[in-house]
XYZ file of C-alpha atoms in Angstrom:
753
model
C 131.910 24.938 126.928
C 135.640 24.553 126.569
C 138.004 25.086 123.624
C 140.479 22.505 122.860
C 143.829 23.452 121.455
C 146.844 21.277 120.629
C 150.134 22.314 122.387
C 151.836 22.842 119.208
C 149.002 24.996 117.848
C 148.836 26.974 120.969
C 152.634 27.832 120.744
C 152.513 28.685 117.227
C 149.850 31.153 117.945
C 151.536 32.623 120.908
C 155.444 32.179 120.624
C 156.056 32.906 116.959
C 157.546 36.237 116.184
C 159.904 38.091 113.778
C 160.484 37.214 110.146
C 159.002 34.319 108.069
C 162.217 32.384 107.261
C 162.345 29.245 105.192
C 166.033 29.010 104.911
C 166.572 26.242 107.588
C 164.320 24.067 105.542
C 163.530 21.666 104.046
C 162.955 19.545 106.990
C 163.666 15.811 106.796
C 160.971 13.643 105.207
C 158.326 12.211 107.299
C 159.757 8.896 107.307
C 163.285 10.377 108.210
C 161.586 12.224 111.110
C 159.845 8.945 112.493
C 163.070 7.049 112.037
C 165.125 9.886 113.932
C 162.606 9.815 116.785
C 162.803 6.160 117.085
C 166.497 6.202 117.035
C 166.593 8.819 119.809
C 164.147 6.726 121.896
C 166.047 3.484 121.354
C 169.244 5.253 122.528
C 167.666 6.029 125.959
C 167.741 3.752 129.007
C 165.247 1.221 130.099
C 162.149 2.772 131.610
C 162.320 5.648 129.004
C 158.677 6.751 127.987
C 157.829 7.764 124.432
C 155.017 9.630 123.136
C 153.787 10.673 126.591
C 150.031 11.969 126.488
C 149.369 15.019 128.297
C 146.529 17.532 128.917
C 145.696 20.459 131.261
C 143.024 23.259 131.490
C 143.085 26.870 132.175
C 139.838 28.526 132.629
C 137.596 27.229 129.621
C 140.590 26.360 127.563
C 141.756 22.644 127.324
C 145.370 22.187 126.099
C 146.432 18.581 125.017
C 149.316 16.849 123.146
C 151.982 14.135 123.129
C 155.475 15.015 124.468
C 158.248 13.093 122.649
C 159.847 11.491 125.635
C 160.221 11.401 129.528
C 163.214 9.715 131.351
C 161.653 9.213 134.912
C 165.237 8.260 136.172
C 166.739 11.626 135.188
C 163.397 13.558 135.539
C 164.032 14.872 132.023
C 161.352 15.746 129.507
C 162.642 15.717 125.916
C 161.227 17.355 122.850
C 163.022 15.879 119.778
C 163.419 17.871 116.513
C 164.973 16.296 113.413
C 166.955 18.372 111.093
C 169.598 18.655 108.261
C 172.474 20.932 108.256
C 174.229 23.114 110.517
C 172.013 23.973 113.485
C 173.764 27.224 114.078
C 172.016 28.584 111.049
C 168.640 27.794 112.659
C 166.660 31.020 112.944
C 166.219 32.186 116.505
C 162.542 32.280 116.499
C 162.468 28.577 115.471
C 164.428 27.828 118.542
C 162.120 30.070 120.559
C 159.007 28.221 119.269
C 160.672 24.961 120.330
C 161.341 25.987 123.818
C 157.714 27.246 124.203
C 156.375 23.654 123.310
C 158.600 21.902 125.772
C 157.838 24.448 128.578
C 154.228 23.822 128.019
C 154.670 20.045 128.210
C 156.692 20.608 131.061
C 153.803 22.190 133.186
C 151.338 19.585 131.942
C 153.731 16.881 133.293
C 154.497 18.428 136.612
C 150.769 19.087 137.079
C 149.821 15.485 136.066
C 152.537 13.620 138.103
C 152.905 16.107 140.946
C 156.361 17.023 140.314
C 157.979 20.010 141.972
C 160.572 20.568 139.096
C 161.609 18.920 135.703
C 164.558 19.052 133.489
C 163.680 20.263 129.926
C 165.583 19.226 127.037
C 165.566 20.108 123.280
C 167.047 17.372 121.402
C 168.097 18.294 117.748
C 168.887 15.037 115.769
C 170.819 15.427 112.379
C 169.363 12.820 110.064
C 172.478 13.074 107.914
C 175.196 12.677 110.568
C 172.764 10.854 113.179
C 174.285 13.119 115.837
C 172.376 14.682 118.857
C 172.782 18.104 120.003
C 171.105 18.749 123.390
C 170.120 21.919 124.993
C 168.588 21.686 128.688
C 167.370 23.909 131.332
C 165.947 22.983 134.799
C 162.664 24.655 135.665
C 160.351 24.552 138.614
C 156.747 23.553 138.525
C 155.840 27.132 139.614
C 157.832 28.759 136.817
C 156.350 26.371 134.274
C 152.893 27.128 135.572
C 153.468 30.860 135.154
C 154.619 30.357 131.539
C 151.801 28.003 130.732
C 149.116 30.402 131.952
C 150.972 33.291 130.100
C 150.610 31.364 126.737
C 146.948 30.520 127.686
C 146.156 34.101 128.546
C 147.658 35.263 125.257
C 145.511 32.844 123.449
C 142.239 32.814 125.399
C 140.659 35.989 123.859
C 140.966 34.418 120.445
C 139.601 31.130 121.760
C 136.557 32.792 123.466
C 135.967 34.511 119.939
C 136.214 31.333 118.315
C 133.708 29.727 120.651
C 131.429 32.655 120.201
C 131.857 32.445 116.269
C 131.127 28.697 116.241
C 128.024 29.128 118.368
C 126.645 31.876 115.995
C 127.650 29.880 112.843
C 125.960 26.717 114.098
C 122.737 28.458 114.966
C 122.759 29.986 111.438
C 123.609 26.737 109.700
C 120.818 25.041 111.617
C 118.369 27.535 110.414
C 119.782 27.472 106.951
C 117.427 26.375 104.065
C 118.163 25.176 100.626
C 118.556 28.179 98.507
C 116.015 27.156 95.747
C 112.372 26.433 95.965
C 112.679 22.771 95.043
C 115.457 20.296 94.538
C 116.350 19.196 90.956
C 115.681 15.435 90.216
C 118.230 13.507 91.931
C 119.551 16.335 94.015
C 117.696 15.478 97.118
C 118.773 11.907 97.050
C 122.386 12.852 96.806
C 122.052 15.687 99.403
C 120.450 13.091 101.969
C 123.131 10.380 101.277
C 125.985 13.064 101.922
C 124.221 14.029 105.109
C 123.851 10.430 106.342
C 127.498 9.932 105.586
C 128.551 12.809 107.644
C 126.312 11.920 110.494
C 127.569 8.343 110.600
C 131.145 8.884 109.875
C 131.698 7.008 106.747
C 132.834 7.546 103.238
C 130.737 7.643 99.973
C 131.120 7.023 96.478
C 128.624 8.938 94.537
C 127.861 8.772 90.871
C 125.365 11.595 89.747
C 124.685 12.665 86.201
C 125.931 16.137 85.022
C 123.353 18.817 85.322
C 121.641 18.046 88.662
C 123.599 20.436 90.917
C 126.001 18.052 92.457
C 128.200 20.969 94.011
C 125.419 22.434 95.917
C 123.730 19.048 96.787
C 127.045 18.079 98.388
C 127.984 21.392 100.168
C 124.595 22.030 101.737
C 124.266 18.859 103.599
C 127.815 19.157 105.033
C 127.163 22.602 105.993
C 124.063 21.284 108.003
C 126.280 18.578 109.520
C 128.725 21.240 110.557
C 125.993 23.266 112.133
C 124.919 20.138 114.068
C 128.675 19.782 115.259
C 129.048 16.422 113.631
C 131.826 17.988 111.503
C 134.390 20.678 112.670
C 135.859 21.739 109.206
C 134.816 21.140 105.558
C 137.207 20.796 102.766
C 135.872 21.144 99.059
C 138.672 19.956 96.694
C 138.737 20.111 92.985
C 140.858 19.146 90.226
C 140.783 22.404 88.327
C 140.047 25.917 88.732
C 136.370 25.771 87.202
C 135.513 23.284 90.001
C 136.668 25.589 92.669
C 134.975 28.619 91.044
C 131.648 26.340 91.048
C 132.167 25.683 94.652
C 132.542 29.501 95.484
C 129.597 30.231 93.347
C 127.436 27.779 95.103
C 128.652 29.038 98.451
C 127.672 32.614 97.387
C 124.279 31.344 96.496
C 123.741 29.981 100.006
C 125.242 33.122 101.452
C 123.065 35.442 99.549
C 120.148 33.449 100.482
C 119.882 34.623 103.901
C 120.502 38.095 105.764
C 123.663 36.888 107.490
C 125.699 33.830 107.150
C 128.465 33.966 109.543
C 130.693 31.316 107.697
C 134.429 31.630 107.252
C 135.177 30.497 103.545
C 138.669 30.426 102.406
C 140.028 29.794 98.842
C 143.642 28.271 98.914
C 145.698 29.468 95.826
C 149.148 28.017 94.756
C 151.986 29.861 95.923
C 153.340 30.821 92.387
C 149.909 32.552 91.742
C 149.915 34.362 95.093
C 153.438 35.327 95.399
C 153.677 39.129 95.236
C 157.530 39.152 94.732
C 158.386 36.341 92.324
C 161.915 35.175 92.413
C 162.740 36.423 95.960
C 163.189 33.803 98.763
C 160.939 33.526 101.522
C 162.937 35.091 104.447
C 163.086 38.716 105.773
C 166.460 39.696 103.966
C 164.724 39.000 100.434
C 161.211 39.673 100.761
C 159.561 42.707 102.314
C 156.230 40.540 103.149
C 158.358 38.083 104.996
C 160.163 40.771 107.078
C 158.484 41.016 110.445
C 155.630 38.592 109.083
C 154.656 36.980 112.451
C 154.770 40.385 114.373
C 152.089 41.705 111.825
C 150.328 38.284 111.595
C 148.013 38.709 114.461
C 146.488 41.997 113.178
C 146.002 40.383 109.729
C 144.676 37.331 111.148
C 142.130 38.898 113.090
C 141.054 41.244 109.896
C 140.849 38.024 107.914
C 138.703 36.260 110.251
C 136.334 39.261 110.434
C 136.162 39.486 106.652
C 134.977 35.893 106.712
C 134.744 35.587 102.747
C 138.407 34.958 101.758
C 138.544 34.328 98.024
C 141.794 34.847 96.337
C 141.097 38.683 95.915
C 139.875 39.273 99.453
C 142.733 37.356 100.950
C 145.253 39.420 98.983
C 143.577 42.646 99.868
C 143.645 41.921 103.695
C 147.230 40.615 103.405
C 148.579 43.676 101.707
C 146.774 45.975 103.804
C 148.867 44.588 106.883
C 152.206 43.946 104.996
C 152.153 40.311 105.048
C 152.346 37.514 102.323
C 149.052 36.637 100.756
C 150.180 32.907 100.249
C 151.188 32.455 103.920
C 148.395 34.226 105.593
C 146.254 31.745 103.389
C 148.057 29.046 105.198
C 147.354 30.653 108.568
C 143.727 31.083 107.832
C 143.334 27.298 106.891
C 143.467 26.825 110.802
C 140.697 29.222 111.401
C 138.363 28.846 108.505
C 134.984 26.583 108.423
C 135.223 25.714 104.957
C 138.409 25.607 102.599
C 138.153 25.364 98.950
C 141.278 24.183 97.109
C 143.120 21.798 94.937
C 143.196 18.041 95.549
C 146.888 18.331 96.573
C 146.040 20.370 99.690
C 144.590 17.211 101.283
C 146.028 14.305 99.270
C 149.664 15.229 98.562
C 152.539 13.791 100.701
C 152.987 17.138 102.615
C 149.412 18.162 102.315
C 148.615 21.277 104.662
C 145.042 20.155 105.266
C 145.613 16.828 106.161
C 148.646 17.774 108.329
C 146.368 20.214 110.208
C 143.625 17.620 110.465
C 145.967 15.133 111.980
C 147.720 17.680 114.321
C 144.433 19.036 115.806
C 142.390 15.895 115.392
C 139.639 17.758 113.709
C 136.444 15.799 112.468
C 136.428 16.868 108.858
C 134.108 16.287 105.936
C 135.999 16.154 102.658
C 134.267 16.787 99.298
C 136.096 15.532 96.282
C 134.732 17.054 93.135
C 134.984 15.130 89.761
C 136.494 12.248 91.756
C 137.359 10.241 88.613
C 140.132 12.695 88.024
C 141.799 11.699 91.334
C 143.379 8.495 89.986
C 145.623 10.063 87.439
C 146.191 13.164 89.836
C 147.139 10.936 92.642
C 149.487 8.803 90.432
C 151.199 12.052 89.564
C 151.545 13.046 93.199
C 153.165 9.973 94.178
C 155.715 9.741 91.223
C 158.946 11.494 90.787
C 161.016 12.006 87.646
C 164.641 13.240 86.899
C 166.012 14.148 83.389
C 169.827 13.488 82.923
C 170.015 16.547 80.524
C 168.961 18.838 83.481
C 171.500 17.491 85.682
C 174.415 17.620 83.100
C 173.593 21.212 82.232
C 173.445 21.955 85.872
C 176.899 20.474 86.658
C 178.454 23.054 84.211
C 177.347 26.128 86.168
C 177.090 24.981 89.750
C 179.337 26.616 92.541
C 182.437 24.523 93.297
C 181.012 23.228 96.543
C 178.302 21.378 94.680
C 180.267 19.940 91.731
C 181.524 16.888 93.405
C 178.177 15.873 94.858
C 176.436 16.386 91.581
C 179.142 14.791 89.575
C 178.918 11.593 91.913
C 175.040 11.443 90.814
C 176.089 11.791 87.320
C 178.534 9.024 87.455
C 176.133 6.597 89.012
C 173.460 7.593 86.492
C 175.864 6.927 83.652
C 176.594 3.461 84.991
C 172.925 2.777 84.883
C 172.725 3.725 81.268
C 175.740 1.600 80.251
C 174.089 -1.342 81.863
C 170.829 -1.166 80.240
C 170.976 -2.424 76.657
C 167.561 -1.199 75.503
C 165.894 2.116 75.240
C 163.208 1.375 77.947
C 163.507 -1.036 80.919
C 161.565 -1.335 84.250
C 163.081 -2.800 87.323
C 161.943 -4.263 90.493
C 163.532 -1.494 92.978
C 165.292 1.796 92.470
C 169.234 1.680 92.319
C 170.606 2.192 95.929
C 174.033 3.713 94.711
C 172.211 6.314 92.793
C 169.784 7.111 95.594
C 172.767 7.387 98.126
C 174.553 9.979 95.843
C 171.131 11.681 95.280
C 170.678 12.092 98.868
C 174.236 13.347 99.464
C 173.746 16.089 96.795
C 170.272 17.276 98.408
C 172.163 17.480 101.754
C 175.193 19.451 99.983
C 172.622 21.973 98.309
C 170.727 22.387 101.489
C 173.746 23.396 103.234
C 174.818 25.565 100.391
C 171.484 27.371 100.243
C 171.667 27.948 104.015
C 175.217 29.362 103.833
C 174.186 31.852 101.045
C 171.110 33.518 102.489
C 171.180 36.571 100.264
C 172.432 35.115 97.151
C 169.887 35.184 94.205
C 168.222 31.744 93.746
C 169.385 29.948 90.583
C 166.109 28.510 89.025
C 167.858 25.459 87.412
C 169.472 24.483 90.728
C 166.391 24.985 92.676
C 164.184 22.978 90.117
C 166.643 20.227 90.369
C 166.750 20.431 94.215
C 163.114 20.046 94.652
C 162.841 17.393 92.008
C 165.799 15.304 93.728
C 164.089 15.626 97.190
C 160.749 14.481 95.934
C 162.549 11.441 94.209
C 164.399 10.587 97.302
C 161.055 10.804 99.203
C 159.150 8.630 96.693
C 162.053 6.076 96.966
C 161.662 5.613 100.581
C 157.911 4.608 99.956
C 158.696 2.367 97.129
C 156.620 -0.837 97.006
C 154.375 -3.049 94.818
C 152.206 0.063 94.038
C 155.060 1.676 92.111
C 157.439 1.073 89.341
C 160.987 2.145 88.657
C 162.024 2.701 85.108
C 164.794 4.179 82.943
C 164.094 5.656 79.554
C 167.001 6.422 77.074
C 166.727 9.159 74.428
C 169.030 10.977 72.141
C 170.024 14.526 72.848
C 172.186 15.433 69.812
C 174.844 12.897 69.388
C 174.746 11.923 73.197
C 172.484 9.317 74.795
C 170.481 10.660 77.945
C 167.919 9.067 79.937
C 164.795 9.952 82.263
C 164.616 8.023 85.760
C 161.071 7.565 86.905
C 159.573 6.346 90.152
C 155.966 5.758 88.858
C 153.076 5.248 91.260
C 150.632 2.727 89.516
C 148.126 2.168 92.333
C 147.573 5.414 94.544
C 145.408 3.467 97.037
C 148.185 2.789 99.685
C 148.682 6.759 99.827
C 144.996 7.809 99.425
C 143.654 5.394 102.024
C 145.144 6.982 105.151
C 143.932 10.364 103.985
C 140.323 8.952 103.596
C 140.483 7.396 107.127
C 141.660 10.537 108.459
C 138.421 12.301 107.712
C 135.219 11.671 109.380
C 133.520 11.581 105.906
C 134.877 11.784 102.471
C 132.508 12.041 99.597
C 134.067 11.097 96.129
C 131.341 12.241 93.437
C 131.379 12.566 89.854
C 129.291 11.868 86.778
C 131.580 8.801 85.871
C 132.476 6.533 88.543
C 131.565 3.441 86.857
C 132.753 0.762 87.176
C 132.574 1.060 90.718
C 135.152 -1.700 91.433
C 137.699 0.139 89.407
C 137.528 3.418 91.410
C 137.235 1.658 94.697
C 140.354 -0.302 94.070
C 142.613 2.518 92.959
C 141.304 5.129 95.353
C 141.685 3.021 98.298
C 138.126 3.729 99.887
C 137.311 1.734 102.852
C 135.689 -1.836 102.400
C 132.255 -0.582 103.904
C 132.008 2.498 101.859
C 128.353 2.919 100.454
C 127.684 3.406 96.731
C 125.126 5.660 95.546
C 124.058 5.942 91.784
C 121.614 8.740 91.315
C 119.455 7.961 88.217
C 119.545 10.746 85.400
C 116.805 13.218 85.351
C 117.111 13.377 81.753
C 115.120 11.272 79.101
C 116.303 9.389 76.306
C 114.709 11.473 73.778
C 116.500 14.493 74.990
C 119.834 13.040 73.477
C 120.283 11.256 70.057
C 123.169 8.981 70.352
C 124.491 7.626 66.950
C 127.237 5.286 66.556
C 129.138 5.140 63.263
C 129.622 1.145 63.046
C 131.361 1.277 59.844
C 134.051 3.797 60.708
C 137.397 2.799 62.445
C 139.549 5.506 64.214
C 142.342 3.154 65.074
C 145.694 4.418 64.215
C 146.106 2.278 61.089
C 142.882 3.432 59.635
C 143.244 7.184 60.313
C 143.992 8.290 56.856
C 140.836 6.369 55.574
C 138.660 7.797 58.405
C 139.327 11.549 57.563
C 136.627 12.041 54.811
C 133.836 10.016 56.641
C 134.307 12.024 59.714
C 134.234 15.423 57.844
C 131.080 14.426 55.889
C 129.275 13.025 58.868
C 130.097 16.439 60.792
C 128.996 18.572 57.870
C 125.607 16.495 57.334
C 124.764 16.953 61.081
C 125.644 20.713 60.849
C 123.309 21.193 57.834
C 120.494 19.101 59.471
C 120.646 21.264 62.515
C 122.870 24.392 62.382
C 124.250 25.470 65.658
C 127.162 25.003 68.071
C 129.019 21.592 68.180
C 132.285 20.047 69.940
C 134.309 17.496 68.093
C 136.834 15.396 70.016
C 139.921 13.669 68.809
C 142.413 11.354 70.329
C 145.544 13.586 69.575
C 146.381 17.186 68.061
C 147.749 15.508 64.990
C 144.642 13.808 64.319
C 142.552 16.922 65.213
C 144.860 18.936 62.730
C 144.178 16.544 59.964
C 140.440 16.504 60.306
C 140.338 20.342 60.890
C 142.386 20.775 57.536
C 140.300 18.700 55.567
C 137.087 20.136 57.011
C 138.219 23.711 56.200
C 138.951 22.677 52.774
C 135.661 20.922 51.960
C 133.464 23.020 53.962
C 134.810 26.550 54.209
C 131.482 28.291 55.017
C 130.844 26.340 58.227
C 132.780 28.318 61.030
C 135.278 26.218 62.882
C 137.971 26.809 65.561
C 140.527 24.556 67.213
C 142.113 24.050 70.619
C 145.778 24.611 70.122
C 148.698 22.563 71.930
C 149.560 25.473 74.564
C 146.455 27.481 75.094
C 146.696 29.954 78.122
C 143.853 30.893 80.134
C 142.891 33.745 77.823
C 142.869 31.590 74.846
C 140.693 28.769 76.521
C 138.330 31.666 77.533
C 138.109 32.821 73.875
C 137.573 29.360 72.565
C 134.551 29.009 75.002
C 133.230 32.445 74.328
C 132.619 31.180 70.548
C 129.839 28.891 71.972
C 127.241 31.856 72.228
C 123.529 31.525 72.230
C 122.394 31.622 68.653
C 125.914 31.024 67.484
C 126.888 28.322 64.882
C 130.213 26.445 64.327
C 132.327 23.557 65.443
C 134.972 23.692 67.819
C 137.599 21.070 67.481
C 139.058 19.718 70.753
C 141.220 16.914 72.193
C 139.482 14.371 74.368
C 140.548 14.540 77.826
C 141.730 18.007 77.483
C 140.565 21.361 78.941
C 137.351 21.053 77.170
C 136.309 17.598 77.766
C 135.007 18.247 81.138
C 134.439 20.832 83.798
C 132.700 23.487 81.221
C 128.940 24.313 81.319
C 127.398 25.291 77.966
C 123.575 24.829 78.421
C 120.808 25.393 76.000
C 121.623 26.506 72.408
C 125.289 27.276 73.615
C 126.060 23.470 72.740
C 123.670 21.123 70.874
C 125.995 18.374 69.904
C 129.247 16.439 70.068
C 131.387 14.263 67.762
C 133.724 11.921 69.402
C 136.196 10.350 66.982
C 137.915 8.088 69.289
C 137.461 5.371 72.008
C 139.587 7.339 74.173
C 142.043 4.637 74.977
C 145.384 5.557 76.317
C 148.392 5.142 73.981
C 149.871 1.664 73.825
C 153.454 2.293 74.967
C 156.026 0.509 77.322
C 154.918 2.224 80.311
C 151.326 1.567 79.874
C 152.128 -2.179 79.054
C 154.087 -2.166 82.415
C 150.887 -0.713 84.083
C 148.707 -3.490 82.149
C 150.906 -6.280 83.572
C 150.764 -4.873 87.362
C 146.916 -4.290 86.972
C 146.682 -7.796 85.883
C 148.820 -9.149 88.664
C 147.091 -7.083 91.480
C 143.474 -6.890 90.214
C 143.165 -9.489 87.447
C 142.127 -6.770 85.131
C 145.086 -5.486 82.936
C 143.397 -4.139 79.808
C 140.297 -2.974 81.439
C 142.063 -1.190 84.259
C 144.918 0.332 81.859
C 143.034 1.119 78.659
C 139.214 0.541 78.471
C 137.871 1.942 81.619
C 140.104 5.176 81.482
C 139.271 5.828 77.952
C 135.360 5.334 78.056
C 135.252 7.664 81.063
C 136.743 10.373 79.008
C 134.243 9.652 76.341
C 131.104 9.778 78.707
C 132.532 13.069 80.183
C 132.807 14.625 76.853
C 129.269 13.597 75.765
C 128.069 15.057 79.168
C 128.773 18.531 77.982
C 125.658 18.426 75.594
C 122.743 17.804 77.857
C 122.917 20.309 80.965
C 119.363 21.105 81.706
C 115.818 19.632 81.662
C 115.257 21.605 78.444
C 118.323 20.798 76.504
C 118.004 18.707 73.232
C 121.125 17.515 71.381
C 122.985 14.597 69.593
C 126.137 12.655 70.170
C 128.081 11.033 67.369
C 130.296 8.072 68.470
C 132.486 7.713 65.588
C 134.072 4.099 65.964
C 132.935 0.678 65.156
C 133.969 -0.473 68.601
C 131.228 1.563 70.121
C 128.945 -1.169 68.730
C 130.442 -3.953 70.894
C 128.170 -5.041 73.570
C 131.033 -5.061 76.139
C 131.503 -1.352 75.326
C 127.904 -0.427 75.355
C 127.557 -1.914 78.844
C 129.775 0.855 80.010
C 128.024 3.852 78.442
C 125.206 5.577 80.541
C 122.170 3.510 81.068
C 119.626 6.347 79.955
C 121.371 6.651 76.502
C 119.369 5.053 73.682
C 121.966 4.090 71.125
C 121.246 4.091 67.504
C 123.410 2.159 64.819
C 124.195 4.069 61.645
């Protein structure tokens, strides 16, 4: 059995040494990189060959990749690297890696075409000046063969260990049994559909009710597909920390159900949470864990692979034992783990690590997207960008002299936009080109400044603007009908300021290639209705099957009561306070226990909570606050204890509207005093217009479907197991409308009060 490795992955394993050093970054955007490669190829003569596919073998190792270009007339093989700024500041170990890549390609070319020698060239293309810097060397086929085999020898022991690991892993997974005596109702149906999708290589949209064990029902079949070699990697992606923790818990259940489960599991954590030296730059002169990182990485990588279970704590322990950065050890172990648990952004973001590795290594991956209804708004945020003028004005007062002119040019272009706009808010057909040019020049100037001041402390305000400006410029390159550019003026003291936003409205064009890049992506949630809404906005392939798992719960388990004479519309809020308070108190007196009450805003919540405390001071009550940290959120949930009594007040769509599990007597009811509709404002009205133009469903796609999704999620906190009994009060007359009731779960039996 052979082990396949990409040229780049081989060289990154064998040729990287010295410090972790991110100073010669950020790299050009993907579009700039592609444009740079295309321009270099266009400058070459007739007969020049681009993207030359090459492959070769050494023992049981198969090495493959695509060389950037070959000129048969000159017998020159080129590796093209795009960059920004002064090439003289490029770290030596970056150049060493690039030479390793072109030399490996050189041997593969000589071997394939029977060449005795070849000229090798590193072509560095500056995307700013569009100038090329060329480094060349002539090498014989014999010399290149020696180099190639040396790289293979340095890697082959690891490759053989990987093959052995995969064999043992697959055998264990083929024998793995479901960890419980029986499947819950609906759980087997979901598991079979997930396995079929992995086996046939398609996506799946799956709506399955809360409480059936969706996490285990999706992980188990994909692990079986991994053991059967239908998949090579599994990525479990969640919107929030509880989803990731639930995945790790389910995997621990599987691991503990057998004597040994040789499965490498990795939890990816955000850099700001994993960083051991906050405020230090990522290079050897500033951070001790970056100094000599690549020299210590092999031992750390080996120890991490042997550890297998790499949640955040375990990964940190291994990293610090070997003196390397935990965050970047995690980035490395993403290459060598069987199953990775992380946030959505690791696969769906523009620069997503897991998607990049999948593409580079041509992995057959299975992707599990937990609570997939969240992906619409999360993806919109990923592919949107915002700049605030106040932040730029403050920055202009304190930046070094070299940056004043570039930033002032941005400021002047921005002020011109403000003057030209007569109203506070306006949307435009495209972003302003003059401003974008000034912004790109400012990004280049800041990049050069940072590279020239390697040991200087980082200015947080400058870095925040720098990253925001880069993202804004990248999203401007991708601007199309799926996005909107708008300018929103606001008063800052006596001065007028504005916010610029490139706002993604339809994430499908960005998500579609991510879905196509997997062998199978399963998007699952308790709320994926209406199907067309999610299919349209998430960009799933046209042939994607749909599964709706019937609820295992009976209508008699949940009493759903609609207050059909009560309006929670904004203009009726004041009149609604007393009826809501009395309804909540009546229900509590009928059946004392733990309840959650959801409201459309903090202001509304506070009004009801104040009146409730005044009228019913002996009923325990506690409220979600505007800026709760993790400890405060935990304390809020701990009030929902078995045998406890009281009402927790929360905001619909917030931290307590989904992703929390309060079975049994921990929660016996919910009050929902809103239809959940997003606020009517200029931005949402623009979204409504675009949804009408593209999908002929402006109001539904903008307001109705997102609102009711939050309502159903919140109500789903009440019934979690077959033994639960509870009540949900839908406190708004609009819930009585037939078109609204059709969108509620079919198993609910709704009563009108």
